[in-house]
Coordinates of C-alpha atoms in Angstrom, one line a residue:
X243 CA 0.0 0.0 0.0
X244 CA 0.9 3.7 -0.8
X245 CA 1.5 5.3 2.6
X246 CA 3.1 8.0 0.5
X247 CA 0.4 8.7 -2.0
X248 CA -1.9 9.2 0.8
X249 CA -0.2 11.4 2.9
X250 CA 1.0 13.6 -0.3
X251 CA -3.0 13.7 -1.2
X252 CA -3.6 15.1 2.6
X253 CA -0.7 17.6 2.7
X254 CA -1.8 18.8 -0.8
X255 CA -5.3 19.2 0.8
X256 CA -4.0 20.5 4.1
X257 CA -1.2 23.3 1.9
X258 CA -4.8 24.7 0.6
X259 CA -6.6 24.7 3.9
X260 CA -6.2 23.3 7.7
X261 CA -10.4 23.5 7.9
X262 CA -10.1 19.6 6.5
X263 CA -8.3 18.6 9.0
X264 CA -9.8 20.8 11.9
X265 CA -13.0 18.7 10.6
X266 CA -11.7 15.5 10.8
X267 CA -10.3 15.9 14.3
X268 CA -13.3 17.5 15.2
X269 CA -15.1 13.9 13.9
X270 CA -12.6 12.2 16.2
X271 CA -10.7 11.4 13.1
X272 CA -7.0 11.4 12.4
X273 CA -4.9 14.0 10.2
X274 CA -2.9 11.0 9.0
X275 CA -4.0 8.2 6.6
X276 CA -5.4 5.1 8.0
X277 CA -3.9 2.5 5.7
X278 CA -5.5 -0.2 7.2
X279 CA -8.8 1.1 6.3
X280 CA -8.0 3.4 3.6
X281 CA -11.5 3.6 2.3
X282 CA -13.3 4.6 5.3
X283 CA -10.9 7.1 6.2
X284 CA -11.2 8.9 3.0
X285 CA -15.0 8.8 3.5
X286 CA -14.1 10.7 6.8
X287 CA -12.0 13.4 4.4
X288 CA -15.3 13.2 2.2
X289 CA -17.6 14.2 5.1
X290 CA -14.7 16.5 6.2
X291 CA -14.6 18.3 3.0
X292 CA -18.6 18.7 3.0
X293 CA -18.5 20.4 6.3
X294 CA -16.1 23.0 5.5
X295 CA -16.5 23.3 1.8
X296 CA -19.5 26.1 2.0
X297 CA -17.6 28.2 4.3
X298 CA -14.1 28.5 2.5
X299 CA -13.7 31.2 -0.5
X300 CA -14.6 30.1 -4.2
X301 CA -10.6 30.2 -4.8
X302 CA -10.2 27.4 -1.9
X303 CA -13.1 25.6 -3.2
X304 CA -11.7 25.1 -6.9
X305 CA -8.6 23.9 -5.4
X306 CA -9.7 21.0 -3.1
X307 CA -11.5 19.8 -5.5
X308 CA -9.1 20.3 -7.8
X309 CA -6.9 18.0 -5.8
X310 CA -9.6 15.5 -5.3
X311 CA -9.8 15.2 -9.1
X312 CA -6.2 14.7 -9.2
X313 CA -6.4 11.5 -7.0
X314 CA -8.9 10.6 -9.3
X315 CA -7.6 11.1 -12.7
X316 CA -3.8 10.4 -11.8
X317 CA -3.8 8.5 -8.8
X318 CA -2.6 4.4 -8.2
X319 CA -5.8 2.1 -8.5
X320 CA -6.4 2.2 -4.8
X321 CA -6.0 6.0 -4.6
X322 CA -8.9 6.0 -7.0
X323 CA -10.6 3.5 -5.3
X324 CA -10.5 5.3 -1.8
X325 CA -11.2 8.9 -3.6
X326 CA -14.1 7.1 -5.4
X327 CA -15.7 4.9 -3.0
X328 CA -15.0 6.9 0.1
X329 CA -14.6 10.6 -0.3
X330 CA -16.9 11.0 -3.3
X331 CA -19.5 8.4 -1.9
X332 CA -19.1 10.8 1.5
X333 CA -19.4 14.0 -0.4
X334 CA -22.9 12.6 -2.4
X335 CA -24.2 11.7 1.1
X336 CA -23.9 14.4 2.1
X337 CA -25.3 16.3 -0.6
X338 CA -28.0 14.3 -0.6
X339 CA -28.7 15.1 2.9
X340 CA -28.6 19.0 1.7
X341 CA -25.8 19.0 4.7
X342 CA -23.7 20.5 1.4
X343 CA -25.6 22.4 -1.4
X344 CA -25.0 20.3 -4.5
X345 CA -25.1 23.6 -6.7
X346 CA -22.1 24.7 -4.7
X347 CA -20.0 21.4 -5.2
X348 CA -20.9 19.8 -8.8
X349 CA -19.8 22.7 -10.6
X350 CA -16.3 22.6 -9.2
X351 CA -16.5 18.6 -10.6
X352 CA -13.6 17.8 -12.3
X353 CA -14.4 15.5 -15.4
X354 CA -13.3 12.0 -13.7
X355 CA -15.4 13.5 -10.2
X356 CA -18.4 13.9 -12.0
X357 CA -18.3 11.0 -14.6
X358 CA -17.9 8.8 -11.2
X359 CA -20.4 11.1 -9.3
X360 CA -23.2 10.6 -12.1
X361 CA -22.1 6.9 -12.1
X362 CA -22.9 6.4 -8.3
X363 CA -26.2 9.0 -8.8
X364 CA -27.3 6.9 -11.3
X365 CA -27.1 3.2 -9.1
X366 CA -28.7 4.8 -6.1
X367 CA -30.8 7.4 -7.8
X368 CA -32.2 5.9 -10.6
X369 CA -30.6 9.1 -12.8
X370 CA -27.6 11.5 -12.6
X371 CA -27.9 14.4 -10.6
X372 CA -25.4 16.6 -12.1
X373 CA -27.9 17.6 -14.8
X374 CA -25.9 15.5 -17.5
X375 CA -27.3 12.9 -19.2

């Protein structure tokens, strides 16, 4: 497993903004990857992100999920599989709760974010909720 890669994904997300991490101590999560279970932490950075996301500037914004997109388009296959399966499934729940306003996060969507996003929308929903076909 890619201790690296994961910590270089956090410290990329913590150079833009310490509110992440805040969050996820505030969830009674660590700053550090959990390599053992490196799905379910990244669902904690997911829910982590949503928290803070509406109260950082449009400048911040762009860049975290710029750097979740990243993970997704260039990262190793269980990089993408964590960003995937636990940040983004975190960030949908949370949209779907309206704990996050979707209209504030899907257009910030990088291409692979949003293909993945409408993907998962589509299983659980029925239809994508990006307002792509």
């Amino acid at each position: 497993m890619s201790t690296e890669e994961f910590t270089r994904f956090v410290e990329k997300l913590a150079a833009i903004t310490p509110a992440i991490g805040d969050a996820l101590e505030a969830d009674g999560e660590q700053r550090t990857p959990d390599m053992e279970m490196p799905v379910l932490w990244m669902s904690s950075v997911g829910h982590a992100v949503a928290a803070v996301l509406p109260a950082l500037p449009a400048a911040t914004r762009v860049a975290v999920l710029d750097v979740v997109e990243g993970g997704m388009a260039s990262g190793s296959e269980l990089l993408r599989t964590a960003v995937a399966t636990g940040l983004l499934e975190a960030l949908a729940h949370d949209m779907d709760r309206a704990w996050v306003p979707r209209d504030l996060v899907t257009p910030l969507l990088g291409v692979q974010s949003r293909a993945y996003l409408d993907a998962w929308d589509t299983f659980t929903l029925g239809e994508p909720s990006s307002g792509t076909p």
